[in-house]
Coordinates of C-alpha atoms in Angstrom, one line a residue:
X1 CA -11.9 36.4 -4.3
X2 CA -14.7 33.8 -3.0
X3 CA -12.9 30.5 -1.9
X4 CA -13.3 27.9 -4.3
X5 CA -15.5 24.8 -2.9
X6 CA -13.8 22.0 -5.4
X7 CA -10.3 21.4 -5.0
X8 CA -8.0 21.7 -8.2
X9 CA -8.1 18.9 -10.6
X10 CA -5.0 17.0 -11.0
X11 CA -3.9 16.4 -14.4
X12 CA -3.8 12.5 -15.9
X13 CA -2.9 10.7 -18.9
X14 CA -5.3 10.6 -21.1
X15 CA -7.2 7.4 -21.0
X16 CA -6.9 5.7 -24.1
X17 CA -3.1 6.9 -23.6
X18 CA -2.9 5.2 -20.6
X19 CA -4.5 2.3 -20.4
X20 CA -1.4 0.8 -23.3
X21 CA 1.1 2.2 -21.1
X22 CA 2.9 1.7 -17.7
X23 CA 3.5 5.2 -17.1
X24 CA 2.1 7.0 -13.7
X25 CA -1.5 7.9 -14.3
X26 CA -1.7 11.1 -12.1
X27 CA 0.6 13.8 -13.0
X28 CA 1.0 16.3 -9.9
X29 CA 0.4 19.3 -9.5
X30 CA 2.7 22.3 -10.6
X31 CA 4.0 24.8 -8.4
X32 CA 1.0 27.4 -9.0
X33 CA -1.9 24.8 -8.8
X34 CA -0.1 23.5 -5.5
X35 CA -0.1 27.3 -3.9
X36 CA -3.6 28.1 -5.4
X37 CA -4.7 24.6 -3.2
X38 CA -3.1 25.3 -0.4
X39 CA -4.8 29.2 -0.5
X40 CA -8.1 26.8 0.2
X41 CA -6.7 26.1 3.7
X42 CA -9.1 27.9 6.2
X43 CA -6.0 27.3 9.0
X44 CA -8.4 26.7 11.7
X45 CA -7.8 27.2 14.9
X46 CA -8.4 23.6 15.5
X47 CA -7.6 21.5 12.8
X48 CA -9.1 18.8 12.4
X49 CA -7.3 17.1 9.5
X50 CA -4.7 16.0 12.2
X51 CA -6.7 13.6 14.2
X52 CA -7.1 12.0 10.7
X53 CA -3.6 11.2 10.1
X54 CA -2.1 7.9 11.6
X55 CA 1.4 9.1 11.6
X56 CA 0.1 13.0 12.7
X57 CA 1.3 15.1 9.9
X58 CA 1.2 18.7 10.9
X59 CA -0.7 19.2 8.4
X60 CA -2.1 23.4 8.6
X61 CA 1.8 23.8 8.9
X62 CA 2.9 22.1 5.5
X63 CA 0.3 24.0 3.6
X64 CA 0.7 27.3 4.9
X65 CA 4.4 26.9 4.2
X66 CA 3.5 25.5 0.3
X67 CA 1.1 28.7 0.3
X68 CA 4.5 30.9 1.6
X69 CA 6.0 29.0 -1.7
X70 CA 8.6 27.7 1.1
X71 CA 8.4 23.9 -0.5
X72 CA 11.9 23.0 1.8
X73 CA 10.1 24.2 4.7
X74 CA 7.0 22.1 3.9
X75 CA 8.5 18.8 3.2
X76 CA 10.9 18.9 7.1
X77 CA 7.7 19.9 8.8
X78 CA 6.2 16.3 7.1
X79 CA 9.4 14.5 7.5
X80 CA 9.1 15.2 10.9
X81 CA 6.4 12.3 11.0
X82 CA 5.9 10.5 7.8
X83 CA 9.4 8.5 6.4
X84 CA 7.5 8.3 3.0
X85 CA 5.9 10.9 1.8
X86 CA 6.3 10.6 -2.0
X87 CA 4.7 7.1 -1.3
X88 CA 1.7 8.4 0.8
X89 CA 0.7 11.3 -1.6
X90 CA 0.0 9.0 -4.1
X91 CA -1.5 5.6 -2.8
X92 CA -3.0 7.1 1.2
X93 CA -6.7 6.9 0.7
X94 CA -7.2 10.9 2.2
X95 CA -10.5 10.9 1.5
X96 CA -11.2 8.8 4.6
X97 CA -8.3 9.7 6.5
X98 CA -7.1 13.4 7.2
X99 CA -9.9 15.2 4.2
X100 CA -12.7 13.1 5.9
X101 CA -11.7 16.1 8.7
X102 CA -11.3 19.1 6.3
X103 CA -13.9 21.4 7.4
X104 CA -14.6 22.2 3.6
X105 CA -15.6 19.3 2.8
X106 CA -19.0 19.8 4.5
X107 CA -19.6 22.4 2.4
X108 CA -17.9 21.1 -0.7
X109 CA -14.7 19.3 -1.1
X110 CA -11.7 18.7 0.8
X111 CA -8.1 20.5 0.4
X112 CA -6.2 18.0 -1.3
X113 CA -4.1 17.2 1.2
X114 CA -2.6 14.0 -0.3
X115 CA -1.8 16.2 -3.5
X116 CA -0.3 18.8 -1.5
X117 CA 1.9 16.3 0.3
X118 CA 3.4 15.0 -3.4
X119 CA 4.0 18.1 -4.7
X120 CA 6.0 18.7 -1.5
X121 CA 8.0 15.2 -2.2
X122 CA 8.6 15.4 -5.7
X123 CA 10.0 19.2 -5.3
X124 CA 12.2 17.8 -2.8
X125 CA 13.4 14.5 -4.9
X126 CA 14.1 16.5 -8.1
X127 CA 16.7 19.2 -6.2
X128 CA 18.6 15.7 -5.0
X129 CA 19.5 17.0 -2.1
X130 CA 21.5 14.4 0.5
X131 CA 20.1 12.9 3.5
X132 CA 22.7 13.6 6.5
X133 CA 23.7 10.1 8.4
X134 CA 23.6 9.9 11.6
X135 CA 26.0 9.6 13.9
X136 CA 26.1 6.7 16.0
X137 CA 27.2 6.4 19.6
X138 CA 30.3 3.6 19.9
X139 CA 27.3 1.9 22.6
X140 CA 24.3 2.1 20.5
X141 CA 22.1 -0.5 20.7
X142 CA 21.2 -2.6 17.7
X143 CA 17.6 -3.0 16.2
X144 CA 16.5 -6.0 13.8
X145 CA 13.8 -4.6 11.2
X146 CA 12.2 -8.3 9.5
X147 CA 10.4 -6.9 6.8
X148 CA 11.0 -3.9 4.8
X149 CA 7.9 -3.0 4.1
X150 CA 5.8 0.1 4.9
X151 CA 5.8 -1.1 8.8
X152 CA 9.3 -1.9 8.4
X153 CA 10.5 1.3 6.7
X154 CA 9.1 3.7 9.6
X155 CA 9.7 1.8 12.5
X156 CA 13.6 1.6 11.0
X157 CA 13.8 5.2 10.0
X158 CA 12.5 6.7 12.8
X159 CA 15.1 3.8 15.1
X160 CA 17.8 5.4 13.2
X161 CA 17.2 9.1 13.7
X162 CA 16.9 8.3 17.6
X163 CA 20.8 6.5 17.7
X164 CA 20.0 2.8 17.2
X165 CA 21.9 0.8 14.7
X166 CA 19.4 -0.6 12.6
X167 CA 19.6 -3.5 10.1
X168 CA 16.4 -4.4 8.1
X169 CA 16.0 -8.3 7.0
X170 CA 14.0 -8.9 3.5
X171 CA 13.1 -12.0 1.9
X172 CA 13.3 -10.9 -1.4
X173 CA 15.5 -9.5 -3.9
X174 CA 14.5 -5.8 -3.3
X175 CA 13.6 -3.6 -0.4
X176 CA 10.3 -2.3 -0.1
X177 CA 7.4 -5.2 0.5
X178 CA 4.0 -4.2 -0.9
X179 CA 5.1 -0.9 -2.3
X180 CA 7.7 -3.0 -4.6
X181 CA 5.5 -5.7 -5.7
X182 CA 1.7 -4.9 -4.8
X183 CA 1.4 -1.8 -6.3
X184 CA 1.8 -1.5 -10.2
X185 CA 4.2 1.4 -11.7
X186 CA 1.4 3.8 -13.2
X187 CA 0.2 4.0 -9.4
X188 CA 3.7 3.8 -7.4
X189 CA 6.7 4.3 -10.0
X190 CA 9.3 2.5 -8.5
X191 CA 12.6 3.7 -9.7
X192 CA 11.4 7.8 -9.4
X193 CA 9.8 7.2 -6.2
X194 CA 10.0 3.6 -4.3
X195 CA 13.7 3.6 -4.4
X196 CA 14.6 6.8 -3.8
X197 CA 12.5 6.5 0.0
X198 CA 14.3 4.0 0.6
X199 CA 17.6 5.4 -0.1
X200 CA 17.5 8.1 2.0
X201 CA 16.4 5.6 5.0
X202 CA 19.6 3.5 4.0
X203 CA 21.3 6.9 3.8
X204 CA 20.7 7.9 7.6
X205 CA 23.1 4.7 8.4
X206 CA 20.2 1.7 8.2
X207 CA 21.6 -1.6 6.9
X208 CA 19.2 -4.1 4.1
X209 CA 20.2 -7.0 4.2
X210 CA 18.1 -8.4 0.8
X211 CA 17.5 -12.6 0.3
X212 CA 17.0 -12.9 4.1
X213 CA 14.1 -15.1 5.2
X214 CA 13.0 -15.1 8.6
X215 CA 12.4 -18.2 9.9
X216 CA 14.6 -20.1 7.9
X217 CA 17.9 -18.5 7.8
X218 CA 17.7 -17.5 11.3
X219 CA 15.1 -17.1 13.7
X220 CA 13.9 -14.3 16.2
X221 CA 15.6 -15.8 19.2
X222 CA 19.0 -16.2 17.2
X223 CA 19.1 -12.6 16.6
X224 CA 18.5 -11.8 19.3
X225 CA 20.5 -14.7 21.6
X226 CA 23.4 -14.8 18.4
X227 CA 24.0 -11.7 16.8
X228 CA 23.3 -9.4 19.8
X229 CA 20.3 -7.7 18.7
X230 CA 18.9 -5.9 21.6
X231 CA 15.4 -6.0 20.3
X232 CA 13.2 -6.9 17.1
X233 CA 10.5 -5.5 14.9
X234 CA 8.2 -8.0 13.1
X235 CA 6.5 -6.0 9.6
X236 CA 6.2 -8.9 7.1
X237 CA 2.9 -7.6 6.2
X238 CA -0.1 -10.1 4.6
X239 CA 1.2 -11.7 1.6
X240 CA -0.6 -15.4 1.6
X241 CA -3.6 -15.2 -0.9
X242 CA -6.9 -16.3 0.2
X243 CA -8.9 -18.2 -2.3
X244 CA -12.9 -18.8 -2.5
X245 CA -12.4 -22.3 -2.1
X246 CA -14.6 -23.1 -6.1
X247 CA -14.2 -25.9 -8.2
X248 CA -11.5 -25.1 -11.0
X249 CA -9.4 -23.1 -8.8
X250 CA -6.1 -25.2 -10.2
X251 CA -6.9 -24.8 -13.4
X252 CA -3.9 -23.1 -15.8
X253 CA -5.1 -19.5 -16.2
X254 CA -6.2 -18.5 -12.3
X255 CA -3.5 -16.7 -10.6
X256 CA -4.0 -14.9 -7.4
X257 CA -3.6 -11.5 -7.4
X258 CA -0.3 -11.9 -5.2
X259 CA 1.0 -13.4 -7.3
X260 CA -0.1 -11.8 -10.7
X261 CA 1.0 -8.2 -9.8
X262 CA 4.3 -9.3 -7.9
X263 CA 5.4 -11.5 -11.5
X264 CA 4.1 -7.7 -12.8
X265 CA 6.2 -5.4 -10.8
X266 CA 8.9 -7.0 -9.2
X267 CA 9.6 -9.2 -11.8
X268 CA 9.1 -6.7 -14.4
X269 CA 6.7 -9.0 -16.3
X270 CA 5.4 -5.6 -18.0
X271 CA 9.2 -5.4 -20.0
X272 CA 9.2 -8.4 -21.2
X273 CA 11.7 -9.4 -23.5
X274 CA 14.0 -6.8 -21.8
X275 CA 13.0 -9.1 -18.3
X276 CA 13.0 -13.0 -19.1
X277 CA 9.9 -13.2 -16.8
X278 CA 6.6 -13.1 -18.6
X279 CA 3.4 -13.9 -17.6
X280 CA 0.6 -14.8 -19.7
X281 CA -2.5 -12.5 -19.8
X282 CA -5.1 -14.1 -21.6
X283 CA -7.5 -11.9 -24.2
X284 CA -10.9 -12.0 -21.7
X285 CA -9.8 -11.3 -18.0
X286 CA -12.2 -11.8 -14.9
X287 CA -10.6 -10.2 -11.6
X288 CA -12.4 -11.4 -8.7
X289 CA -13.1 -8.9 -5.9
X290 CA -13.7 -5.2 -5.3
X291 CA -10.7 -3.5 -3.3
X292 CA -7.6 -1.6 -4.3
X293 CA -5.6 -4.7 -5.2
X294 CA -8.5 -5.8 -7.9
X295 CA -8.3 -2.7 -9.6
X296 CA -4.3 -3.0 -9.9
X297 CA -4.6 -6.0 -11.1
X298 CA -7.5 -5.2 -13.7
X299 CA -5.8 -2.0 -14.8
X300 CA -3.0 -4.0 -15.5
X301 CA -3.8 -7.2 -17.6
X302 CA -5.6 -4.4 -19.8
X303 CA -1.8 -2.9 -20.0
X304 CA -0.2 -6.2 -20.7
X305 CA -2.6 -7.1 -23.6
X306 CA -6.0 -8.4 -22.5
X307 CA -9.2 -7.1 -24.9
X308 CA -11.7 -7.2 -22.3
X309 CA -11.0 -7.1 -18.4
X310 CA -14.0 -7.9 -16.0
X311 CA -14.4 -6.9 -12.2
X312 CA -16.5 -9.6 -10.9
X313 CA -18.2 -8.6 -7.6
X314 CA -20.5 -9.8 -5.2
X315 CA -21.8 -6.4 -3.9
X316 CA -23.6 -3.4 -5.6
X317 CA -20.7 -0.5 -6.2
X318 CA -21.9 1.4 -3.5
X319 CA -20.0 -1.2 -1.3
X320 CA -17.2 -1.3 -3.2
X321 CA -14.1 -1.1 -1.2
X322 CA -11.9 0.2 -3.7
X323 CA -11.0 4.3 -3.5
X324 CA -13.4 6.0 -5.5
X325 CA -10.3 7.4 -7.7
X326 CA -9.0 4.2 -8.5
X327 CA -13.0 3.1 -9.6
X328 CA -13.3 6.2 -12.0
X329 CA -9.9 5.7 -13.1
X330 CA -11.0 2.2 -14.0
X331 CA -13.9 2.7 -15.8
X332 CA -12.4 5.4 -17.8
X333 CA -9.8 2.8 -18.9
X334 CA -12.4 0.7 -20.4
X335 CA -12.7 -2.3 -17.3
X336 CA -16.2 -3.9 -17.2
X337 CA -17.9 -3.8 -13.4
X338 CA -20.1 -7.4 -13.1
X339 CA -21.7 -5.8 -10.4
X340 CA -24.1 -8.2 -7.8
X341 CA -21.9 -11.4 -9.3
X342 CA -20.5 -14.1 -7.9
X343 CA -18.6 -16.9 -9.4
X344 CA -19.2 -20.2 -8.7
X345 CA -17.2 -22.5 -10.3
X346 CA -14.0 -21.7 -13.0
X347 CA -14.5 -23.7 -16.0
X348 CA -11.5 -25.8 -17.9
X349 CA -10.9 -27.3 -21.7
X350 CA -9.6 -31.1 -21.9
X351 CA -6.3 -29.5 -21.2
X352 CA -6.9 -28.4 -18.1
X353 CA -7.2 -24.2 -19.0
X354 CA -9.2 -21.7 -17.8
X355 CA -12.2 -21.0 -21.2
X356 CA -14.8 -19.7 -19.1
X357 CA -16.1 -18.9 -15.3
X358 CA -19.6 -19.7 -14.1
X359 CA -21.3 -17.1 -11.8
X360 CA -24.5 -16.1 -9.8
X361 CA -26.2 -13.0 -9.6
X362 CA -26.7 -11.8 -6.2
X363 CA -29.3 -9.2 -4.3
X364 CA -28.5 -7.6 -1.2
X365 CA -30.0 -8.6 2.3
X366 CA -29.5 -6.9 5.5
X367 CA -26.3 -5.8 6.4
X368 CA -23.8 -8.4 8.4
X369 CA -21.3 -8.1 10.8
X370 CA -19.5 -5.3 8.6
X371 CA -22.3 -3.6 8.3
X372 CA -22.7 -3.5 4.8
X373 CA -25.4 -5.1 3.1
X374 CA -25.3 -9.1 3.0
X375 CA -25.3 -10.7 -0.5
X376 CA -28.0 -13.2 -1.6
X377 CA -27.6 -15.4 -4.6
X378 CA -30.7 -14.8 -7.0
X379 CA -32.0 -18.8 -7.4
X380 CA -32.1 -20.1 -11.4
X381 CA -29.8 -17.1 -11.9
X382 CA -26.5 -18.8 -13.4
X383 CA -24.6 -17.8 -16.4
X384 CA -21.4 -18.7 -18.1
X385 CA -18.5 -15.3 -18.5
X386 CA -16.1 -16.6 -21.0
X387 CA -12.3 -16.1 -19.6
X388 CA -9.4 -17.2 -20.2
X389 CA -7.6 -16.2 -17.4
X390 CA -8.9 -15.5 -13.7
X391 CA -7.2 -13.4 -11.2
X392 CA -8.4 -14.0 -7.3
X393 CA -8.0 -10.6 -6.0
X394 CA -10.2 -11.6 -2.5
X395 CA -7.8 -10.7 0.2
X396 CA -4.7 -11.3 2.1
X397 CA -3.5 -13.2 5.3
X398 CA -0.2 -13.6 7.5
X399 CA 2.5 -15.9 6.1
X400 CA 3.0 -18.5 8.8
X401 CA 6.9 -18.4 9.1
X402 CA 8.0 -16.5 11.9
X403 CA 5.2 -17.6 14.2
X404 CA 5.5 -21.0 13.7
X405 CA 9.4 -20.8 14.6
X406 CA 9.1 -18.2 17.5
X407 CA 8.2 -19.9 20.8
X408 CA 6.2 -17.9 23.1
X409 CA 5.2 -15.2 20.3
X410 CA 1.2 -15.3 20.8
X411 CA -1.6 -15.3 17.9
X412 CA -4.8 -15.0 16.6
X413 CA -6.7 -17.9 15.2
X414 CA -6.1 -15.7 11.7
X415 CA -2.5 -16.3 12.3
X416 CA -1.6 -13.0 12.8
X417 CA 0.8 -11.8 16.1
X418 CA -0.7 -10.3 18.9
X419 CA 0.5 -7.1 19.9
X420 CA -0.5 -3.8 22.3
X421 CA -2.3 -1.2 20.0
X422 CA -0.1 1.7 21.4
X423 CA 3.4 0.2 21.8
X424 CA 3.2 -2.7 19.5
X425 CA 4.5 -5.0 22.0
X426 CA 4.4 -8.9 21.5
X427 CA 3.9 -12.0 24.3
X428 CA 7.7 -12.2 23.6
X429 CA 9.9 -9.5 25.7
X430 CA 12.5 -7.5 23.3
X431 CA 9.6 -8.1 20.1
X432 CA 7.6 -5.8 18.9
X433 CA 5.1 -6.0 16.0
X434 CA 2.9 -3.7 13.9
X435 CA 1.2 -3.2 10.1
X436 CA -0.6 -5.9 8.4
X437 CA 1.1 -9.0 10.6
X438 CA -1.2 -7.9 13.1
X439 CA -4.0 -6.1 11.7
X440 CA -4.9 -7.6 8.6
X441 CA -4.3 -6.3 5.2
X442 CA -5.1 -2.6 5.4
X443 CA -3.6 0.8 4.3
X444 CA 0.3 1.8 3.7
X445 CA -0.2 5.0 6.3
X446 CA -1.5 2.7 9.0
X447 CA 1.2 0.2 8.8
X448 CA 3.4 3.3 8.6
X449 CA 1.8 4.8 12.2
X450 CA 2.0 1.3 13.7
X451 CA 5.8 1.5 12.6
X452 CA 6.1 4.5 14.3
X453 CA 4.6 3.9 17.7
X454 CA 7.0 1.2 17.8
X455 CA 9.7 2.8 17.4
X456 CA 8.5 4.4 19.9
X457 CA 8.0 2.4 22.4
X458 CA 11.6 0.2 21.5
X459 CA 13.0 3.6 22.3
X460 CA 11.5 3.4 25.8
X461 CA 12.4 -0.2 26.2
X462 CA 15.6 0.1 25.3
X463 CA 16.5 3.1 27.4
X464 CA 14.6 1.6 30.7
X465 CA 16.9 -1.6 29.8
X466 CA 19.9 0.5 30.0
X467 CA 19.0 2.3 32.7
X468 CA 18.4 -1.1 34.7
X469 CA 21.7 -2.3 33.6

């Protein structure tokens, strides 16, 4: 039989269905579409997909075990490197990551590697079978996790497996970071998948310790000076919202997308009465920005009620940085791209609301320091988009906290920590720090590969500590 050059579809809600519900868009694969995908795998003999991969999922290995219909075997060989693989089958952009590799895809289309991997997670969930804790020596040294994000999650699950007593600090109310309150339920179910990843972490002997803010119930130095931590992990991510800096940005009605999606998902705005915390959604919604995060936030005022959503960006879609799944998926739902638009100013009624947002159209120039394609407002261009509510969805930088109570912990002018590329090392002996406190915002895997190589490297330091008495 000739090898098939498109992968196999995966099967969605409907998307009329859908777009009135908070149910998880993409469905999975079964067990015979999983096999017949992993049957695509051309095994070479020197894959490629792997240098792809942050956290380096053996990834030939996991499909030819799917293909051999051994689905425990497959999900150990990628537990062997990636803590949450539930999580990174359904949000990891693969198409730039470990498919960019796939030697089919120069031909035709990638294996669906990212598929393959859920399939492999949800098989594993649904048999419940129990994580083994680990044993700890009576001398293990003890690890502070601040953050229990994606970062935080690796670095303190791969900590634990290696013997280190592990506690992970989080300010809020639930464990998890971005995956708990940036990503909406129809992308990232929380109770099926979210919680469950993190159980089996807590399962293997780490502690959460939930309500815990860094930086003002206790700082860096009194963990480690006071309660005898032996070394610290810094993953509290990029949660302050950036704003464009427009007249009417205080006006009743703009929310950043922060904030919007965390009142959405971790404050279950989306079950309202059954969760006293709603959130009004007006009837005409502009969203601000291009990326991931706009779309979530777009997909889901249409699910809490709005009539007409608006993605309002400054660049042509071909510069879109959103995944080109999440786009489609978009579009199919009924959201409106403003494409080469720019908002100017947000305009408010005598009561100071949000009834309207004047914008720009743009052209593109030559490309800027990113490379893409620098916009150009089009002069005499202006026009009013009638809104009542605006979400700024236009990125994401480091909450100042823990720098500004850590002496000696170097940073950028962004605000973000400095910190080695390969270990994750700070300025400040015994800390370590990875994920989108140092980078920037950018994808769960690569926070979770930064998590890694630092527990990694707090391995090495803690052993060489020893060692040195």
């Amino acid at each position: 039989m000739a090898l098939s050059l498109k992968k196999h579809e995966m099967p969605v809600q409907d998307p009329k269905t859908r777009a009135k519900n908070f149910e998880e868009v993409a469905l999975g694969y079964d067990e015979e579409t999983a096999v017949a995908e992993a049957e695509r795998c051309l095994h070479c003999k020197v894959p490629q997909c792997r240098k792809g991969c942050p956290v380096s999922v053996d990834i030939p290995e996991f499909i030819e075990k799917i293909k051999a219909r051994d689905f425990d075997g497959a999900i150990e060989k990628i537990k062997e490197s990636n803590a949450l693989p539930a999580v990174c089958g359904r949000v990891c952009p693969q198409e730039n990551q470990c498919e960019k590799y796939c030697i089919l895809a120069k031909k035709g289309e990638a294996v669906g590697i990212g598929r393959l991997e859920r399939f492999a997670a949800d098989t594993y969930m649904a048999k419940q079978k129990e994580v083994q804790p680990v044993e700890f020596a009576a001398d293990a040294c003890k690890v502070a996790v601040i953050g229990s994000g994606p970062s935080g999650l690796s670095c303190a699950g791969d900590l634990a497996r290696k013997g280190y007593r592990v506690t992970v600090f989080e300010a809020l109310h639930k464990a998890g970071g971005v995956l708990s309150y940036g990503i909406p339920e129809f992308r990232l179910p929380k109770e099926k998948v979210v919680r469950r990843e993190i159980e089996n972490i807590e399962k293997l002997g780490v502690r959460f310790e939930l309500n815990s803010v860094a930086g003002r119930l206790f700082t860096v130095d009194e963990l480690m000076e006071e309660e005898g931590f032996d070394a610290v992990f810094i993953g509290t991510g990029a949660g302050l919202p950036r704003f464009q800096g427009i007249p009417g940005e205080s006006l009743n009605g703009v929310y950043s997308a922060n904030e919007f999606l965390t009142r959405c998902n971790l404050m279950k705005a989306y079950r309202f009465p059954d969760y006293a915390t709603p959130i009004k959604t007006g009837r005409n919604v502009a969203v601000i920005g291009g990326g991931n995060v706009a779309m979530d936030a777009a997909r889901t005022a249409l699910r809490l009620g709005a009539e007409h959503v608006y993605i309002v960006y400054r660049r042509s879609e071909a510069e879109l940085p959103a995944r080109q799944e999440e786009v489609g998926h978009a579009k199919e739902e009924g959201i409106d791209f403003r494409l080469l638009t720019n908002p100017v100013e947000i305009l408010g009624d005598e009561n100071g609301w949000v009834k309207g947002m004047k914008c720009i159209r743009m052209e593109l120039g030559e490309p800027d320091d990113s490379g893409r394609r620098r916009p150009i407002p089009v002069a005499g261009s202006e026009f009013d988009l009638e809104v009542d509510t605006v979400i700024v969805s236009i990125g994401t930088g480091p909450n100042p906290i823990i720098a500004h109570t850590t002496p000696g912990l170097a940073t950028t002018k962004r605000g973000n920590i400095e910190a080695d590329e390969e270990t994750c090392a700070t300025s400040k002996p015994g800390v370590f720090a990875g994920g989108d406190i140092v980078t920037g915002a950018a994808t769960v895997i690569l926070a979770m590969g930064a998590g890694r190589k630092a527990a990694a490297a707090i391995d090495e330091y803690l052993k060489k500590k020893k060692k040195n008495g």
